[in-house]
mmCIF file of C-alpha atoms in Angstrom:
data_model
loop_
_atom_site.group_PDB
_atom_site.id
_atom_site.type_symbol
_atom_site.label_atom_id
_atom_site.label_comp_id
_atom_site.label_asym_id
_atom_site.label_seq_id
_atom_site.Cartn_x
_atom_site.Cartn_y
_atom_site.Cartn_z
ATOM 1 C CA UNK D 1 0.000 0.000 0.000
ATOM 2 C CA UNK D 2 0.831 3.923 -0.660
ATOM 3 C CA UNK D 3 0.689 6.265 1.465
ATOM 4 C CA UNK D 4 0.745 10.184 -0.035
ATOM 5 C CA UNK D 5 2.139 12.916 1.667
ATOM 6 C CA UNK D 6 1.519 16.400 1.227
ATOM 7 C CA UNK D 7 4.646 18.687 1.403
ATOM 8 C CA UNK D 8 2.999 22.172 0.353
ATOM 9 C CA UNK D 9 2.256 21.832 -3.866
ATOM 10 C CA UNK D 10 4.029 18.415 -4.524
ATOM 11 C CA UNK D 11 2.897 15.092 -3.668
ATOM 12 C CA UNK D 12 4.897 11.799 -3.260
ATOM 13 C CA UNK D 13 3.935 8.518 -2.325
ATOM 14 C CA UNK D 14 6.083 6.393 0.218
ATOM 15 C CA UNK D 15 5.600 2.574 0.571
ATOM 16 C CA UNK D 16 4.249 1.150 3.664
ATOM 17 C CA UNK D 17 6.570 -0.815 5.774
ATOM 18 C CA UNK D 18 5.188 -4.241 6.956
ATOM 19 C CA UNK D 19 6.734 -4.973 9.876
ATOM 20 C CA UNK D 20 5.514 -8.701 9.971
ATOM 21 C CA UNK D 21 7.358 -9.539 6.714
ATOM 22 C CA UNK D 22 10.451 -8.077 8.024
ATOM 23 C CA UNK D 23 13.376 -10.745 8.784
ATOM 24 C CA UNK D 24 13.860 -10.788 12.277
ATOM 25 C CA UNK D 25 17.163 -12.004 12.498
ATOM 26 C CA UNK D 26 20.127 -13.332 10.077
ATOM 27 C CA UNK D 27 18.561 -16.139 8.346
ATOM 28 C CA UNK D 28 20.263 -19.673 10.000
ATOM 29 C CA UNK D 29 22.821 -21.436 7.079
ATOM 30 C CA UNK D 30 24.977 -23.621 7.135
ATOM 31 C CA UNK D 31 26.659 -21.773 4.085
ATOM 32 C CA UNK D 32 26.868 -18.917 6.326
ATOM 33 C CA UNK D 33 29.012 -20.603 8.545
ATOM 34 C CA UNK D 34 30.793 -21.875 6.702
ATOM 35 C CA UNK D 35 31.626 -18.889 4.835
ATOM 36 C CA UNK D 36 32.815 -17.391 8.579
ATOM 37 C CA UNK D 37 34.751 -20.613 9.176
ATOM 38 C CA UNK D 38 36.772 -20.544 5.629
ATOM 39 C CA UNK D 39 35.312 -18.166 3.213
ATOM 40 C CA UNK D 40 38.098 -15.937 2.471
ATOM 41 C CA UNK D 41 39.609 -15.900 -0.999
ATOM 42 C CA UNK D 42 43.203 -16.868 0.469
ATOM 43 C CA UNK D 43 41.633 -19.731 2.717
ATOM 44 C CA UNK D 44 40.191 -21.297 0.047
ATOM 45 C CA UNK D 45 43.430 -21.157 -2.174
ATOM 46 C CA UNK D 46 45.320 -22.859 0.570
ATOM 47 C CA UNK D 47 42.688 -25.571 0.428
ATOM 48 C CA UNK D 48 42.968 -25.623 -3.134
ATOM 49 C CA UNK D 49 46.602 -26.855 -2.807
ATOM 50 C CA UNK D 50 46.604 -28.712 -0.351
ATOM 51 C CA UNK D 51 43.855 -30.641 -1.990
ATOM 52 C CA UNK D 52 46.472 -30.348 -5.332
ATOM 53 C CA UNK D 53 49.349 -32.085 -3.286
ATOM 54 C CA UNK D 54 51.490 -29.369 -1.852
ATOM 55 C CA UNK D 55 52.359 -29.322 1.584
ATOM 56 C CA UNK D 56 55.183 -27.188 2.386
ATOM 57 C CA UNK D 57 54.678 -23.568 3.639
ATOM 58 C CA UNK D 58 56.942 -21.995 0.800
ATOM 59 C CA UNK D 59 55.244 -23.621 -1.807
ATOM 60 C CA UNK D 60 52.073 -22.807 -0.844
ATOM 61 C CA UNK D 61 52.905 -19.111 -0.040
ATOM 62 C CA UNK D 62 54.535 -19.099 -4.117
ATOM 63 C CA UNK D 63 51.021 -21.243 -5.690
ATOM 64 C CA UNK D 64 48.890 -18.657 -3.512
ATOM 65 C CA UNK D 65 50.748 -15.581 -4.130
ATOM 66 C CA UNK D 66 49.976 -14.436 -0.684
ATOM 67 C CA UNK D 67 52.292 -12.839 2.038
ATOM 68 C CA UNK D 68 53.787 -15.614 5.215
ATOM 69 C CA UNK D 69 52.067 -13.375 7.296
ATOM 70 C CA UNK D 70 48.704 -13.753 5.950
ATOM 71 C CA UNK D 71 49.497 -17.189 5.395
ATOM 72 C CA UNK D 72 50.503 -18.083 8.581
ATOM 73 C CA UNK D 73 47.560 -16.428 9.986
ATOM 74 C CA UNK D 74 45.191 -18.442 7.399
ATOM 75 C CA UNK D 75 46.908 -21.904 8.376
ATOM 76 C CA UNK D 76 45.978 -21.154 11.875
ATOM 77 C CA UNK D 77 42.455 -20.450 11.393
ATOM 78 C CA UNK D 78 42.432 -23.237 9.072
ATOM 79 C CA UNK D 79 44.135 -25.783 11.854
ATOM 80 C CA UNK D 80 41.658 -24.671 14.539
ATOM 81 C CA UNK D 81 39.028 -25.086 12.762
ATOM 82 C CA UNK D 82 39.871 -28.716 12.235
ATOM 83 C CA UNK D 83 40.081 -28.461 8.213
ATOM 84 C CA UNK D 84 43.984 -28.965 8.257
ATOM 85 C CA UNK D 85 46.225 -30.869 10.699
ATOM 86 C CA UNK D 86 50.311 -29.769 10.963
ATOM 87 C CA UNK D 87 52.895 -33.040 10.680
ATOM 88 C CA UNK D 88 56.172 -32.369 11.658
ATOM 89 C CA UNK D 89 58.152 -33.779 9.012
ATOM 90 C CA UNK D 90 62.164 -32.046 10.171
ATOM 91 C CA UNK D 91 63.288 -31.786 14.238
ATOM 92 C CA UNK D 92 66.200 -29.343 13.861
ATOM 93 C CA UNK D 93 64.958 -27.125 12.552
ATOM 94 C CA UNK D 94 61.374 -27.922 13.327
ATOM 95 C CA UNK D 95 59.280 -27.876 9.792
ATOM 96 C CA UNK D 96 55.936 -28.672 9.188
ATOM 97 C CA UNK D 97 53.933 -29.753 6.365
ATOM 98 C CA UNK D 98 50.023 -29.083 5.906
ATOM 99 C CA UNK D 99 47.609 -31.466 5.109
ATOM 100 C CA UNK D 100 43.707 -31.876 4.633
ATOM 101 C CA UNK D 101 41.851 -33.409 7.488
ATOM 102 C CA UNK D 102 38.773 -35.380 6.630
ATOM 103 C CA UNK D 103 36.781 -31.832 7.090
ATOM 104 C CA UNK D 104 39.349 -30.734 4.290
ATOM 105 C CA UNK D 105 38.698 -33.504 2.196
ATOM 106 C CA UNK D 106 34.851 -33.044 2.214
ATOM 107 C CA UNK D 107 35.624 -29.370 0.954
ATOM 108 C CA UNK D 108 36.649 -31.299 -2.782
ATOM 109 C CA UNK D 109 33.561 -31.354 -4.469
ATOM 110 C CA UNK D 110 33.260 -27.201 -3.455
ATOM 111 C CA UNK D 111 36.352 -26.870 -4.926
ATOM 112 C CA UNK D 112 35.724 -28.472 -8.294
ATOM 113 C CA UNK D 113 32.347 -26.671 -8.420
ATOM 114 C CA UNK D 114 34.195 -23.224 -7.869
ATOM 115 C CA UNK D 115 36.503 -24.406 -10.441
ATOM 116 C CA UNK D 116 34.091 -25.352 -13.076
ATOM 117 C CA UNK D 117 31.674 -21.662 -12.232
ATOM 118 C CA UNK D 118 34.866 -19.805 -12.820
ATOM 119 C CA UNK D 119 35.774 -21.277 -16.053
ATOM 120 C CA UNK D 120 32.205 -20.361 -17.372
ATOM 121 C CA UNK D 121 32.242 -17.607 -15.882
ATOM 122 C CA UNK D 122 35.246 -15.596 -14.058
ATOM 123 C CA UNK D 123 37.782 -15.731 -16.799
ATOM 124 C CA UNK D 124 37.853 -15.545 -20.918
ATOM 125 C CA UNK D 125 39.502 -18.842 -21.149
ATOM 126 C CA UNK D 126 40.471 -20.931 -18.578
ATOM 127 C CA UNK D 127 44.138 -21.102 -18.055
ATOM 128 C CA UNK D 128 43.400 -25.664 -17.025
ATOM 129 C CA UNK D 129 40.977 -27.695 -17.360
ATOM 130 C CA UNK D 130 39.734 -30.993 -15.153
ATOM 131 C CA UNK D 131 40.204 -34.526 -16.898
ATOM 132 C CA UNK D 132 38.220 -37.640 -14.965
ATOM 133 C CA UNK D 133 40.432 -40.678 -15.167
ATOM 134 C CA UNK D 134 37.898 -41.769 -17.923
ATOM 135 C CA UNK D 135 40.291 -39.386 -19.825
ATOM 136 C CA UNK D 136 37.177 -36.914 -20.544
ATOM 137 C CA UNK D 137 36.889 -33.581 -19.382
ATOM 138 C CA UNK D 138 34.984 -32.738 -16.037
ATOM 139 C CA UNK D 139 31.635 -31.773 -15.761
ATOM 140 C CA UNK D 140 30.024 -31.681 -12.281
ATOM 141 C CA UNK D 141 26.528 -32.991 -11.844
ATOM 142 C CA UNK D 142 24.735 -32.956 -8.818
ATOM 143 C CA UNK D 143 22.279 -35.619 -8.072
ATOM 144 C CA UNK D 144 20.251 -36.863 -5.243
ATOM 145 C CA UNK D 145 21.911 -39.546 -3.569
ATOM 146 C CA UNK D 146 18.168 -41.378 -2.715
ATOM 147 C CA UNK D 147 16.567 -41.165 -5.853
ATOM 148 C CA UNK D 148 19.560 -40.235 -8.453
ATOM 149 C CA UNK D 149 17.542 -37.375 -9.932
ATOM 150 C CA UNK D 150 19.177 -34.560 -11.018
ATOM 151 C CA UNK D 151 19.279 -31.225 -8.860
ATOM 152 C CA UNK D 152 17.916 -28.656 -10.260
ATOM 153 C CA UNK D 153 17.018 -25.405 -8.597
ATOM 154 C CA UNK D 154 13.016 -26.094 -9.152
ATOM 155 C CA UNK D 155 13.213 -29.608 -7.488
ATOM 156 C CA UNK D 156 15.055 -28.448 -4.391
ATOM 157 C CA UNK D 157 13.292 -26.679 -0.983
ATOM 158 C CA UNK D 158 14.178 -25.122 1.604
ATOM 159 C CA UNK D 159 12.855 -26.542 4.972
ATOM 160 C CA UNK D 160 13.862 -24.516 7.889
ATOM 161 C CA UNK D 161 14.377 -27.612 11.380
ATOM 162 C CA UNK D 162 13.915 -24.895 13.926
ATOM 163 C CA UNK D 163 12.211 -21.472 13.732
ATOM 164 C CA UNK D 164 13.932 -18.192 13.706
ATOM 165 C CA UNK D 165 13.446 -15.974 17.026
ATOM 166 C CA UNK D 166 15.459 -12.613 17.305
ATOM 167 C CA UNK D 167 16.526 -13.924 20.698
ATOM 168 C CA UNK D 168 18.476 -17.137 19.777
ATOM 169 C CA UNK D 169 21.805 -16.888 18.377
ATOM 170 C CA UNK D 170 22.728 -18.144 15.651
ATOM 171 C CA UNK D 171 23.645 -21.916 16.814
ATOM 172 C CA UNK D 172 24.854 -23.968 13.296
ATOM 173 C CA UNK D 173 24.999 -28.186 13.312
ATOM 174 C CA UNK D 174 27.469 -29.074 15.281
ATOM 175 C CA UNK D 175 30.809 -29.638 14.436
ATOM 176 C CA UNK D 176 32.886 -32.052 14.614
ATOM 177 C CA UNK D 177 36.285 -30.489 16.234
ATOM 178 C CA UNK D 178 35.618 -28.452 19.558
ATOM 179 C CA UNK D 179 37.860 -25.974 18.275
ATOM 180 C CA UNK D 180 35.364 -25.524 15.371
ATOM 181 C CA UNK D 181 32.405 -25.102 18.200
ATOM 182 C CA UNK D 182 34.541 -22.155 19.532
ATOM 183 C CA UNK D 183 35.067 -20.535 16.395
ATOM 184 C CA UNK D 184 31.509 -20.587 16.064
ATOM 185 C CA UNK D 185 30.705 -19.261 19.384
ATOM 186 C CA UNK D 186 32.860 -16.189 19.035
ATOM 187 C CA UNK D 187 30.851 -15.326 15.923
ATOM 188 C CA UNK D 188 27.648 -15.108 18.074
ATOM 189 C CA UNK D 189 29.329 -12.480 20.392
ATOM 190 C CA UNK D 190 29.464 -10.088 17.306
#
């Protein structure tokens, strides 16, 4: 509805705000956090080479193109987290390599789906491209794992398990590290 106001010879109209169709609160989303967990461009590159087989701090800092202090800082967040684990791999001096935990692992099939949305999309021509060991290039598919269907965005809904109330904090699944949980908790302080 429009409402008109009368400001001497002009009139404008202003919408009505309905307060009841207002969000209340930040929508709960498990993309969300996981966004806060690891959503930062240089977090995600680390993943992406750790996931391509490089392990040593120097290498990843040159494949990233990103400074040891931001690095360092990233691999932190990352280990806490629970998405990498450190191995010690030299005593004197002590050197670490990086690697994927399982969490890490299950962050693959976001990584090829990035990779294939940028190569439509982000760049001209992409500079790689993805060969299955079938020897043909990769294209990503999502399908139901009950009925095999494929996912489109008409046959998918959104069911919400708990409703939102101002009140609550945000409170995602929980995780599987309690270092994660912390993370998590901090982000509610905000």
């Amino acid at each position: 509805m429009m409402e008109s106001m009368n400001n001497g010879d002009t009139e404008r109209a202003t919408p009505e705000i309905v307060m009841d169709r207002m969000p209340l609160a930040p929508r709960p989303c498990a993309i969300a956090a996981t966004m806060e967990l690891i959503g930062d461009r240089w977090s995600m590159l680390v993943i992406r080479e750790l996931s391509y087989g490089v392990h040593r701090f120097d290498r990843i800092a040159g494949y990233v193109g990103v400074s040891r202090d931001i690095l360092t800082a990233r691999l932190r967040k990352l280990e806490e987290v629970g998405v990498i684990e450190r191995r010690q791999y030299s005593e004197h001096p002590p050197r670490f390599e990086y690697h994927l935990t399982a969490a890490g692992e299950d962050l693959r099939p976001l990584l090829l789906s990035l990779f294939q949305w940028g190569s439509k999309w982000a760049v001209d021509e992409a500079p790689s491209v993805l060969v299955h060991e079938c020897g043909h290039s990769l294209e990503l598919e999502h399908r139901c794992a009950h009925c095999g269907e494929a996912v489109e965005n008409t046959s998918v809904a959104m069911h919400s398990r708990t409703p939102l109330r101002k009140s609550e904090p945000f409170r995602p699944a929980q995780y599987r590290t309690p270092d994660t949980r912390s993370i998590v908790s901090k982000v509610n302080v905000r």
